[in-house]
Amino acid sequence: MRIAAIDIGSNAARLLISEVKENSERKPEFIRLNLLRVPLRLGMDVFVKGKIEEERKKMFIDTMKTFGDLMKIYKVTHYRACATSAMREASNGKKVRDEIKKNSGINIEIISGEAEATLIYENHFEETLDKSFTYLYIDVGGGSTEFTLYEEGRCTYQHSFDIGTIRVLNNLVTEKSWNKMKQEIKAQLADKKNTLAIGSGGNINKLFSLSRQKDGRPVSLLYLKKNLKEMRKLTVEERMIRYKLREDRADVLVPALIIYTQVLSWAKVKEIYIPKISLTDGLIYNIYSHSEKAERLL
């Protein structure tokens, strides 16, 4: 079985194609065949102008056509395409979605922040964790930040805040919004002990790569603060050169660091684990677990 997951975020669109094989214990093994990322940056239009402008809409349609062609080449039998914060807020989001369906055949679901948080952890990574700890999952995107709290192996809290890297980059986050997030985190963790943080998303994955830390080992809040201090001094072009980054990553790394360092400080957590999970990975697991239903949709 070949499955494709499409994540249309505020900063980029991603296509993940995986093949699923059952092992000797009849459990699924997911083999990644291709991962393609296109920096659509829908949030640059939506969060500033309220809608997806014509030039970016054309790029969006062309990207989905390409994704559709790749799915045909790989003989994908099941897929799901989900759009998050930017599409939720775009005044013409539903109209653009209909145009994409007409031109590419891809059906896009515009999902809520809470649904986004649920899908990110659909791969059941928490099942491998020590249940004596409380885990705060933090996913920082271009338009929003999702939190999920796991205690004793079960989800006890989920919330999505309209604070993301593109919003911070464009000075669109109010002090009131920051304070609301701060108060919420402190309230949720007030009586919790042994709390660990787990981060997901392209920015924290890139910071983990830059740390040269071994897989499975956490990075410290001090490391994140140090990088924030150093990167703030540099222009976007200087960051691109020093850290070998794409422009669309170099400009949002500082906002991402601001969000992560604030959240970890408020949560009084000194380290964060980065298992490299994403919405596309969660979608792959979700599609597989509902494969009979997915087959009827194609």
PDB file of C-alpha atoms in Angstrom:
ATOM      1  CA  MET A   1       0.000   0.000   0.000  1.00  0.00           C
ATOM      2  CA  ARG A   2       1.293   3.449  -0.918  1.00  0.00           C
ATOM      3  CA  ILE A   3       0.025   6.449   1.014  1.00  0.00           C
ATOM      4  CA  ALA A   4       0.498  10.196   0.500  1.00  0.00           C
ATOM      5  CA  ALA A   5       0.056  12.968   3.039  1.00  0.00           C
ATOM      6  CA  ILE A   6      -0.151  16.638   2.075  1.00  0.00           C
ATOM      7  CA  ASP A   7       0.337  19.308   4.734  1.00  0.00           C
ATOM      8  CA  ILE A   8      -0.483  22.849   3.603  1.00  0.00           C
ATOM      9  CA  GLY A   9       0.927  25.087   6.307  1.00  0.00           C
ATOM     10  CA  SER A  10       1.312  28.833   6.612  1.00  0.00           C
ATOM     11  CA  ASN A  11       4.968  28.683   5.605  1.00  0.00           C
ATOM     12  CA  ALA A  12       5.240  25.681   3.290  1.00  0.00           C
ATOM     13  CA  ALA A  13       3.381  22.811   1.642  1.00  0.00           C
ATOM     14  CA  ARG A  14       4.739  19.289   2.067  1.00  0.00           C
ATOM     15  CA  LEU A  15       4.056  16.039   0.269  1.00  0.00           C
ATOM     16  CA  LEU A  16       5.123  12.808   1.969  1.00  0.00           C
ATOM     17  CA  ILE A  17       4.773   9.511   0.091  1.00  0.00           C
ATOM     18  CA  SER A  18       5.258   6.315   2.068  1.00  0.00           C
ATOM     19  CA  GLU A  19       4.932   2.607   1.420  1.00  0.00           C
ATOM     20  CA  VAL A  20       3.401   0.477   4.144  1.00  0.00           C
ATOM     21  CA  LYS A  21       4.557  -3.101   4.693  1.00  0.00           C
ATOM     22  CA  GLU A  22       3.427  -5.434   7.446  1.00  0.00           C
ATOM     23  CA  ASN A  23       6.256  -7.093   9.383  1.00  0.00           C
ATOM     24  CA  SER A  24       6.347 -10.637  10.757  1.00  0.00           C
ATOM     25  CA  GLU A  25       4.212  -9.502  13.720  1.00  0.00           C
ATOM     26  CA  ARG A  26       1.651  -8.030  11.308  1.00  0.00           C
ATOM     27  CA  LYS A  27       2.490  -4.523  12.435  1.00  0.00           C
ATOM     28  CA  PRO A  28       2.910  -1.745   9.844  1.00  0.00           C
ATOM     29  CA  GLU A  29       6.355  -0.545   8.789  1.00  0.00           C
ATOM     30  CA  PHE A  30       6.360   2.854   7.070  1.00  0.00           C
ATOM     31  CA  ILE A  31       9.006   3.299   4.368  1.00  0.00           C
ATOM     32  CA  ARG A  32       9.487   6.874   3.195  1.00  0.00           C
ATOM     33  CA  LEU A  33       9.641   7.051  -0.612  1.00  0.00           C
ATOM     34  CA  ASN A  34       9.656  10.798  -1.196  1.00  0.00           C
ATOM     35  CA  LEU A  35       9.306  14.057   0.709  1.00  0.00           C
ATOM     36  CA  LEU A  36       8.846  17.308  -1.174  1.00  0.00           C
ATOM     37  CA  ARG A  37       8.616  20.745   0.422  1.00  0.00           C
ATOM     38  CA  VAL A  38       7.507  23.894  -1.432  1.00  0.00           C
ATOM     39  CA  PRO A  39       7.758  27.309   0.328  1.00  0.00           C
ATOM     40  CA  LEU A  40       4.295  28.596  -0.578  1.00  0.00           C
ATOM     41  CA  ARG A  41       4.254  31.020   2.388  1.00  0.00           C
ATOM     42  CA  LEU A  42       0.479  31.466   2.335  1.00  0.00           C
ATOM     43  CA  GLY A  43       0.685  33.237   5.692  1.00  0.00           C
ATOM     44  CA  MET A  44       2.617  36.121   4.154  1.00  0.00           C
ATOM     45  CA  ASP A  45      -0.543  37.012   2.226  1.00  0.00           C
ATOM     46  CA  VAL A  46      -3.237  35.898   4.642  1.00  0.00           C
ATOM     47  CA  PHE A  47      -1.963  37.275   7.959  1.00  0.00           C
ATOM     48  CA  VAL A  48      -1.137  40.660   6.415  1.00  0.00           C
ATOM     49  CA  LYS A  49      -3.799  41.099   3.701  1.00  0.00           C
ATOM     50  CA  GLY A  50      -6.514  38.680   4.835  1.00  0.00           C
ATOM     51  CA  LYS A  51      -6.583  36.597   1.666  1.00  0.00           C
ATOM     52  CA  ILE A  52      -4.483  34.570  -0.781  1.00  0.00           C
ATOM     53  CA  GLU A  53      -3.432  36.900  -3.591  1.00  0.00           C
ATOM     54  CA  GLU A  54      -3.476  35.927  -7.283  1.00  0.00           C
ATOM     55  CA  GLU A  55       0.265  35.293  -7.711  1.00  0.00           C
ATOM     56  CA  ARG A  56       0.444  33.014  -4.686  1.00  0.00           C
ATOM     57  CA  LYS A  57      -2.815  31.313  -5.653  1.00  0.00           C
ATOM     58  CA  LYS A  58      -1.315  30.378  -9.027  1.00  0.00           C
ATOM     59  CA  MET A  59       1.768  28.988  -7.280  1.00  0.00           C
ATOM     60  CA  PHE A  60      -0.517  27.057  -4.928  1.00  0.00           C
ATOM     61  CA  ILE A  61      -2.485  25.515  -7.804  1.00  0.00           C
ATOM     62  CA  ASP A  62       0.704  24.613  -9.694  1.00  0.00           C
ATOM     63  CA  THR A  63       2.136  22.996  -6.567  1.00  0.00           C
ATOM     64  CA  MET A  64      -0.953  20.846  -6.054  1.00  0.00           C
ATOM     65  CA  LYS A  65      -0.873  19.800  -9.713  1.00  0.00           C
ATOM     66  CA  THR A  66       2.731  18.680  -9.218  1.00  0.00           C
ATOM     67  CA  PHE A  67       1.816  16.821  -6.029  1.00  0.00           C
ATOM     68  CA  GLY A  68      -1.026  15.115  -7.904  1.00  0.00           C
ATOM     69  CA  ASP A  69       1.293  14.050 -10.733  1.00  0.00           C
ATOM     70  CA  LEU A  70       3.804  12.632  -8.247  1.00  0.00           C
ATOM     71  CA  MET A  71       1.092  10.626  -6.525  1.00  0.00           C
ATOM     72  CA  LYS A  72       0.150   9.123  -9.892  1.00  0.00           C
ATOM     73  CA  ILE A  73       3.792   8.306 -10.697  1.00  0.00           C
ATOM     74  CA  TYR A  74       4.207   6.548  -7.348  1.00  0.00           C
ATOM     75  CA  LYS A  75       0.847   4.781  -7.758  1.00  0.00           C
ATOM     76  CA  VAL A  76      -0.523   6.148  -4.493  1.00  0.00           C
ATOM     77  CA  THR A  77      -3.755   4.430  -3.470  1.00  0.00           C
ATOM     78  CA  HIS A  78      -4.695   6.511  -0.408  1.00  0.00           C
ATOM     79  CA  TYR A  79      -4.093  10.157   0.384  1.00  0.00           C
ATOM     80  CA  ARG A  80      -5.217  12.990   2.609  1.00  0.00           C
ATOM     81  CA  ALA A  81      -4.517  16.718   2.193  1.00  0.00           C
ATOM     82  CA  CYS A  82      -4.948  19.067   5.156  1.00  0.00           C
ATOM     83  CA  ALA A  83      -4.590  22.839   5.348  1.00  0.00           C
ATOM     84  CA  THR A  84      -4.030  24.693   8.592  1.00  0.00           C
ATOM     85  CA  SER A  85      -3.914  28.231   9.973  1.00  0.00           C
ATOM     86  CA  ALA A  86      -3.497  30.326   6.800  1.00  0.00           C
ATOM     87  CA  MET A  87      -6.281  28.558   4.916  1.00  0.00           C
ATOM     88  CA  ARG A  88      -8.518  28.712   7.993  1.00  0.00           C
ATOM     89  CA  GLU A  89      -8.221  32.505   8.066  1.00  0.00           C
ATOM     90  CA  ALA A  90      -8.103  33.366   4.370  1.00  0.00           C
ATOM     91  CA  SER A  91     -11.288  35.135   3.312  1.00  0.00           C
ATOM     92  CA  ASN A  92     -11.042  33.286  -0.014  1.00  0.00           C
ATOM     93  CA  GLY A  93      -9.793  30.004   1.469  1.00  0.00           C
ATOM     94  CA  LYS A  94     -12.797  27.911   0.459  1.00  0.00           C
ATOM     95  CA  LYS A  95     -12.872  29.433  -3.017  1.00  0.00           C
ATOM     96  CA  VAL A  96      -9.169  28.662  -3.541  1.00  0.00           C
ATOM     97  CA  ARG A  97      -9.749  25.136  -2.240  1.00  0.00           C
ATOM     98  CA  ASP A  98     -12.507  24.630  -4.844  1.00  0.00           C
ATOM     99  CA  GLU A  99     -10.244  25.925  -7.637  1.00  0.00           C
ATOM    100  CA  ILE A 100      -7.507  23.514  -6.580  1.00  0.00           C
ATOM    101  CA  LYS A 101      -9.959  20.600  -6.610  1.00  0.00           C
ATOM    102  CA  LYS A 102     -11.057  21.577 -10.108  1.00  0.00           C
ATOM    103  CA  ASN A 103      -7.514  22.027 -11.475  1.00  0.00           C
ATOM    104  CA  SER A 104      -5.597  19.264  -9.695  1.00  0.00           C
ATOM    105  CA  GLY A 105      -8.208  16.800  -8.456  1.00  0.00           C
ATOM    106  CA  ILE A 106      -6.863  17.110  -4.909  1.00  0.00           C
ATOM    107  CA  ASN A 107      -9.459  17.531  -2.194  1.00  0.00           C
ATOM    108  CA  ILE A 108      -8.143  19.748   0.625  1.00  0.00           C
ATOM    109  CA  GLU A 109      -9.571  19.642   4.149  1.00  0.00           C
ATOM    110  CA  ILE A 110      -9.287  22.882   6.137  1.00  0.00           C
ATOM    111  CA  ILE A 111      -8.812  21.624   9.689  1.00  0.00           C
ATOM    112  CA  SER A 112      -9.010  23.272  13.115  1.00  0.00           C
ATOM    113  CA  GLY A 113      -6.016  23.887  15.357  1.00  0.00           C
ATOM    114  CA  GLU A 114      -7.162  21.147  17.732  1.00  0.00           C
ATOM    115  CA  ALA A 115      -7.517  18.672  14.846  1.00  0.00           C
ATOM    116  CA  GLU A 116      -4.033  19.665  13.714  1.00  0.00           C
ATOM    117  CA  ALA A 117      -2.610  18.894  17.166  1.00  0.00           C
ATOM    118  CA  THR A 118      -4.357  15.517  17.194  1.00  0.00           C
ATOM    119  CA  LEU A 119      -3.009  14.548  13.770  1.00  0.00           C
ATOM    120  CA  ILE A 120       0.575  15.487  14.647  1.00  0.00           C
ATOM    121  CA  TYR A 121       0.590  12.813  17.331  1.00  0.00           C
ATOM    122  CA  GLU A 122      -1.440  10.234  15.412  1.00  0.00           C
ATOM    123  CA  ASN A 123       1.737   8.132  15.113  1.00  0.00           C
ATOM    124  CA  HIS A 124       1.325   7.278  18.815  1.00  0.00           C
ATOM    125  CA  PHE A 125       4.849   8.308  19.724  1.00  0.00           C
ATOM    126  CA  GLU A 126       3.635   8.791  23.297  1.00  0.00           C
ATOM    127  CA  GLU A 127       3.194   5.012  23.640  1.00  0.00           C
ATOM    128  CA  THR A 128       6.991   4.668  23.817  1.00  0.00           C
ATOM    129  CA  LEU A 129       7.341   7.185  26.646  1.00  0.00           C
ATOM    130  CA  ASP A 130       7.825   6.685  30.370  1.00  0.00           C
ATOM    131  CA  LYS A 131       4.348   7.129  31.870  1.00  0.00           C
ATOM    132  CA  SER A 132       5.765   8.491  35.128  1.00  0.00           C
ATOM    133  CA  PHE A 133       6.428  11.812  33.362  1.00  0.00           C
ATOM    134  CA  THR A 134       4.093  14.520  32.107  1.00  0.00           C
ATOM    135  CA  TYR A 135       4.813  15.458  28.492  1.00  0.00           C
ATOM    136  CA  LEU A 136       4.150  18.840  26.942  1.00  0.00           C
ATOM    137  CA  TYR A 137       4.099  18.583  23.140  1.00  0.00           C
ATOM    138  CA  ILE A 138       4.829  21.872  21.391  1.00  0.00           C
ATOM    139  CA  ASP A 139       4.314  22.306  17.655  1.00  0.00           C
ATOM    140  CA  VAL A 140       5.242  25.718  16.295  1.00  0.00           C
ATOM    141  CA  GLY A 141       3.980  26.526  12.810  1.00  0.00           C
ATOM    142  CA  GLY A 142       3.834  29.627  10.673  1.00  0.00           C
ATOM    143  CA  GLY A 143       0.404  30.703  11.863  1.00  0.00           C
ATOM    144  CA  SER A 144      -0.222  28.870  15.120  1.00  0.00           C
ATOM    145  CA  THR A 145       1.299  26.946  18.001  1.00  0.00           C
ATOM    146  CA  GLU A 146      -0.356  23.741  19.182  1.00  0.00           C
ATOM    147  CA  PHE A 147      -0.002  22.279  22.666  1.00  0.00           C
ATOM    148  CA  THR A 148      -0.847  18.763  23.780  1.00  0.00           C
ATOM    149  CA  LEU A 149      -0.390  17.474  27.319  1.00  0.00           C
ATOM    150  CA  TYR A 150       0.055  13.758  28.024  1.00  0.00           C
ATOM    151  CA  GLU A 151      -0.223  12.317  31.513  1.00  0.00           C
ATOM    152  CA  GLU A 152       0.010   8.631  32.378  1.00  0.00           C
ATOM    153  CA  GLY A 153      -0.024   7.788  28.683  1.00  0.00           C
ATOM    154  CA  ARG A 154      -3.196   9.679  27.786  1.00  0.00           C
ATOM    155  CA  CYS A 155      -3.990  13.090  26.348  1.00  0.00           C
ATOM    156  CA  THR A 156      -5.408  15.415  29.013  1.00  0.00           C
ATOM    157  CA  TYR A 157      -5.233  18.786  27.266  1.00  0.00           C
ATOM    158  CA  GLN A 158      -5.037  20.295  23.769  1.00  0.00           C
ATOM    159  CA  HIS A 159      -5.066  23.904  22.680  1.00  0.00           C
ATOM    160  CA  SER A 160      -4.122  25.959  19.643  1.00  0.00           C
ATOM    161  CA  PHE A 161      -2.923  29.572  19.822  1.00  0.00           C
ATOM    162  CA  ASP A 162      -2.779  31.986  16.885  1.00  0.00           C
ATOM    163  CA  ILE A 163       0.903  32.646  17.539  1.00  0.00           C
ATOM    164  CA  GLY A 164       3.224  31.404  14.805  1.00  0.00           C
ATOM    165  CA  THR A 165       6.518  32.305  13.191  1.00  0.00           C
ATOM    166  CA  ILE A 166       5.088  34.300  10.285  1.00  0.00           C
ATOM    167  CA  ARG A 167       2.812  36.272  12.623  1.00  0.00           C
ATOM    168  CA  VAL A 168       5.756  37.056  14.920  1.00  0.00           C
ATOM    169  CA  LEU A 169       7.940  37.947  11.928  1.00  0.00           C
ATOM    170  CA  ASN A 170       5.336  40.495  10.801  1.00  0.00           C
ATOM    171  CA  ASN A 171       4.707  41.870  14.327  1.00  0.00           C
ATOM    172  CA  LEU A 172       1.127  40.614  14.309  1.00  0.00           C
ATOM    173  CA  VAL A 173       1.070  39.067  17.791  1.00  0.00           C
ATOM    174  CA  THR A 174      -0.278  41.350  20.518  1.00  0.00           C
ATOM    175  CA  GLU A 175       0.942  41.471  24.099  1.00  0.00           C
ATOM    176  CA  LYS A 176      -2.527  40.266  25.106  1.00  0.00           C
ATOM    177  CA  SER A 177      -2.067  37.116  23.004  1.00  0.00           C
ATOM    178  CA  TRP A 178       1.349  36.418  24.527  1.00  0.00           C
ATOM    179  CA  ASN A 179      -0.071  36.856  28.022  1.00  0.00           C
ATOM    180  CA  LYS A 180      -2.977  34.527  27.278  1.00  0.00           C
ATOM    181  CA  MET A 181      -0.584  31.802  26.154  1.00  0.00           C
ATOM    182  CA  LYS A 182       1.640  32.365  29.198  1.00  0.00           C
ATOM    183  CA  GLN A 183      -1.266  32.162  31.643  1.00  0.00           C
ATOM    184  CA  GLU A 184      -2.665  29.040  29.956  1.00  0.00           C
ATOM    185  CA  ILE A 185       0.637  27.168  30.106  1.00  0.00           C
ATOM    186  CA  LYS A 186       1.257  28.120  33.729  1.00  0.00           C
ATOM    187  CA  ALA A 187      -2.266  27.105  34.716  1.00  0.00           C
ATOM    188  CA  GLN A 188      -2.036  23.723  32.991  1.00  0.00           C
ATOM    189  CA  LEU A 189       1.362  22.883  34.500  1.00  0.00           C
ATOM    190  CA  ALA A 190       0.901  24.462  37.942  1.00  0.00           C
ATOM    191  CA  ASP A 191       0.465  21.170  39.792  1.00  0.00           C
ATOM    192  CA  LYS A 192       2.549  18.971  37.467  1.00  0.00           C
ATOM    193  CA  LYS A 193       5.857  17.383  38.417  1.00  0.00           C
ATOM    194  CA  ASN A 194       8.463  15.687  36.223  1.00  0.00           C
ATOM    195  CA  THR A 195       7.404  17.558  33.085  1.00  0.00           C
ATOM    196  CA  LEU A 196       9.309  16.996  29.844  1.00  0.00           C
ATOM    197  CA  ALA A 197       8.888  18.929  26.590  1.00  0.00           C
ATOM    198  CA  ILE A 198       8.700  17.459  23.091  1.00  0.00           C
ATOM    199  CA  GLY A 199       8.975  19.707  20.052  1.00  0.00           C
ATOM    200  CA  SER A 200       7.887  19.204  16.456  1.00  0.00           C
ATOM    201  CA  GLY A 201       7.996  21.226  13.271  1.00  0.00           C
ATOM    202  CA  GLY A 202      10.550  22.206  10.664  1.00  0.00           C
ATOM    203  CA  ASN A 203      12.190  24.933  12.726  1.00  0.00           C
ATOM    204  CA  ILE A 204      12.904  22.870  15.830  1.00  0.00           C
ATOM    205  CA  ASN A 205      14.087  19.992  13.623  1.00  0.00           C
ATOM    206  CA  LYS A 206      16.569  22.356  11.942  1.00  0.00           C
ATOM    207  CA  LEU A 207      17.792  23.617  15.323  1.00  0.00           C
ATOM    208  CA  PHE A 208      18.294  20.023  16.431  1.00  0.00           C
ATOM    209  CA  SER A 209      20.389  19.368  13.305  1.00  0.00           C
ATOM    210  CA  LEU A 210      22.491  22.454  14.024  1.00  0.00           C
ATOM    211  CA  SER A 211      23.077  21.236  17.591  1.00  0.00           C
ATOM    212  CA  ARG A 212      24.751  18.037  16.326  1.00  0.00           C
ATOM    213  CA  GLN A 213      23.143  16.304  19.252  1.00  0.00           C
ATOM    214  CA  LYS A 214      22.662  12.521  19.032  1.00  0.00           C
ATOM    215  CA  ASP A 215      19.193  11.246  18.139  1.00  0.00           C
ATOM    216  CA  GLY A 216      17.126  10.648  21.236  1.00  0.00           C
ATOM    217  CA  ARG A 217      19.014  13.210  23.301  1.00  0.00           C
ATOM    218  CA  PRO A 218      17.378  16.531  24.282  1.00  0.00           C
ATOM    219  CA  VAL A 219      18.613  20.047  23.580  1.00  0.00           C
ATOM    220  CA  SER A 220      18.674  22.513  26.440  1.00  0.00           C
ATOM    221  CA  LEU A 221      16.800  25.749  26.924  1.00  0.00           C
ATOM    222  CA  LEU A 222      20.217  27.373  27.348  1.00  0.00           C
ATOM    223  CA  TYR A 223      21.200  26.162  23.859  1.00  0.00           C
ATOM    224  CA  LEU A 224      18.032  27.652  22.359  1.00  0.00           C
ATOM    225  CA  LYS A 225      18.593  30.961  24.176  1.00  0.00           C
ATOM    226  CA  LYS A 226      22.203  31.073  22.967  1.00  0.00           C
ATOM    227  CA  ASN A 227      21.112  30.524  19.351  1.00  0.00           C
ATOM    228  CA  LEU A 228      18.402  33.168  19.690  1.00  0.00           C
ATOM    229  CA  LYS A 229      20.945  35.697  20.955  1.00  0.00           C
ATOM    230  CA  GLU A 230      23.393  34.906  18.127  1.00  0.00           C
ATOM    231  CA  MET A 231      20.847  34.776  15.290  1.00  0.00           C
ATOM    232  CA  ARG A 232      19.148  38.018  16.353  1.00  0.00           C
ATOM    233  CA  LYS A 233      22.397  39.865  15.619  1.00  0.00           C
ATOM    234  CA  LEU A 234      22.485  38.618  12.022  1.00  0.00           C
ATOM    235  CA  THR A 235      20.556  39.635   8.934  1.00  0.00           C
ATOM    236  CA  VAL A 236      18.556  36.956   7.123  1.00  0.00           C
ATOM    237  CA  GLU A 237      21.280  36.750   4.464  1.00  0.00           C
ATOM    238  CA  GLU A 238      23.986  36.363   7.106  1.00  0.00           C
ATOM    239  CA  ARG A 239      22.022  33.542   8.739  1.00  0.00           C
ATOM    240  CA  MET A 240      21.679  31.835   5.363  1.00  0.00           C
ATOM    241  CA  ILE A 241      25.437  31.893   4.863  1.00  0.00           C
ATOM    242  CA  ARG A 242      26.550  31.012   8.398  1.00  0.00           C
ATOM    243  CA  TYR A 243      24.049  28.218   9.003  1.00  0.00           C
ATOM    244  CA  LYS A 244      23.536  27.088   5.370  1.00  0.00           C
ATOM    245  CA  LEU A 245      19.821  27.835   5.433  1.00  0.00           C
ATOM    246  CA  ARG A 246      17.178  28.544   2.804  1.00  0.00           C
ATOM    247  CA  GLU A 247      15.779  32.068   2.955  1.00  0.00           C
ATOM    248  CA  ASP A 248      12.328  30.832   4.000  1.00  0.00           C
ATOM    249  CA  ARG A 249      13.918  29.035   6.947  1.00  0.00           C
ATOM    250  CA  ALA A 250      16.449  31.718   7.885  1.00  0.00           C
ATOM    251  CA  ASP A 251      13.825  34.414   8.412  1.00  0.00           C
ATOM    252  CA  VAL A 252      11.493  32.352  10.645  1.00  0.00           C
ATOM    253  CA  LEU A 253      14.088  30.647  12.859  1.00  0.00           C
ATOM    254  CA  VAL A 254      14.335  33.661  15.169  1.00  0.00           C
ATOM    255  CA  PRO A 255      10.544  33.877  15.668  1.00  0.00           C
ATOM    256  CA  ALA A 256      10.503  30.110  16.293  1.00  0.00           C
ATOM    257  CA  LEU A 257      13.234  30.463  18.907  1.00  0.00           C
ATOM    258  CA  ILE A 258      11.326  33.285  20.575  1.00  0.00           C
ATOM    259  CA  ILE A 259       8.237  31.066  20.891  1.00  0.00           C
ATOM    260  CA  TYR A 260      10.083  27.963  22.099  1.00  0.00           C
ATOM    261  CA  THR A 261      12.228  29.799  24.657  1.00  0.00           C
ATOM    262  CA  GLN A 262       9.191  31.639  26.030  1.00  0.00           C
ATOM    263  CA  VAL A 263       7.116  28.474  26.332  1.00  0.00           C
ATOM    264  CA  LEU A 264       9.889  26.423  27.979  1.00  0.00           C
ATOM    265  CA  SER A 265      10.613  29.251  30.419  1.00  0.00           C
ATOM    266  CA  TRP A 266       6.932  29.591  31.361  1.00  0.00           C
ATOM    267  CA  ALA A 267       6.643  25.803  31.717  1.00  0.00           C
ATOM    268  CA  LYS A 268       9.834  25.721  33.831  1.00  0.00           C
ATOM    269  CA  VAL A 269      11.274  23.004  31.597  1.00  0.00           C
ATOM    270  CA  LYS A 270      15.013  23.078  30.909  1.00  0.00           C
ATOM    271  CA  GLU A 271      15.248  20.597  28.023  1.00  0.00           C
ATOM    272  CA  ILE A 272      13.246  19.647  24.950  1.00  0.00           C
ATOM    273  CA  TYR A 273      13.222  16.345  23.052  1.00  0.00           C
ATOM    274  CA  ILE A 274      12.894  16.509  19.270  1.00  0.00           C
ATOM    275  CA  PRO A 275      11.802  13.177  17.724  1.00  0.00           C
ATOM    276  CA  LYS A 276      11.274  14.643  14.229  1.00  0.00           C
ATOM    277  CA  ILE A 277       7.560  14.010  14.016  1.00  0.00           C
ATOM    278  CA  SER A 278       5.315  16.181  11.854  1.00  0.00           C
ATOM    279  CA  LEU A 279       1.778  16.631  10.605  1.00  0.00           C
ATOM    280  CA  THR A 280       2.622  14.634   7.462  1.00  0.00           C
ATOM    281  CA  ASP A 281       3.831  11.692   9.579  1.00  0.00           C
ATOM    282  CA  GLY A 282       0.650  11.851  11.643  1.00  0.00           C
ATOM    283  CA  LEU A 283      -1.441  11.960   8.477  1.00  0.00           C
ATOM    284  CA  ILE A 284       0.297   8.849   7.116  1.00  0.00           C
ATOM    285  CA  TYR A 285      -0.597   6.914  10.269  1.00  0.00           C
ATOM    286  CA  ASN A 286      -4.128   8.304  10.241  1.00  0.00           C
ATOM    287  CA  ILE A 287      -4.698   7.315   6.614  1.00  0.00           C
ATOM    288  CA  TYR A 288      -3.366   3.803   7.219  1.00  0.00           C
ATOM    289  CA  SER A 289      -5.572   3.280  10.280  1.00  0.00           C
ATOM    290  CA  HIS A 290      -8.632   4.361   8.266  1.00  0.00           C
ATOM    291  CA  SER A 291      -7.540   2.829   4.961  1.00  0.00           C
ATOM    292  CA  GLU A 292     -10.905   1.271   4.068  1.00  0.00           C
ATOM    293  CA  LYS A 293     -12.607   4.641   4.463  1.00  0.00           C
ATOM    294  CA  ALA A 294      -9.791   6.363   2.555  1.00  0.00           C
ATOM    295  CA  GLU A 295     -10.175   3.915  -0.316  1.00  0.00           C
ATOM    296  CA  ARG A 296     -13.815   4.896  -0.693  1.00  0.00           C
ATOM    297  CA  LEU A 297     -12.787   8.548  -0.960  1.00  0.00           C
ATOM    298  CA  LEU A 298     -10.449   8.013  -3.917  1.00  0.00           C
TER     299      LEU A 298
END
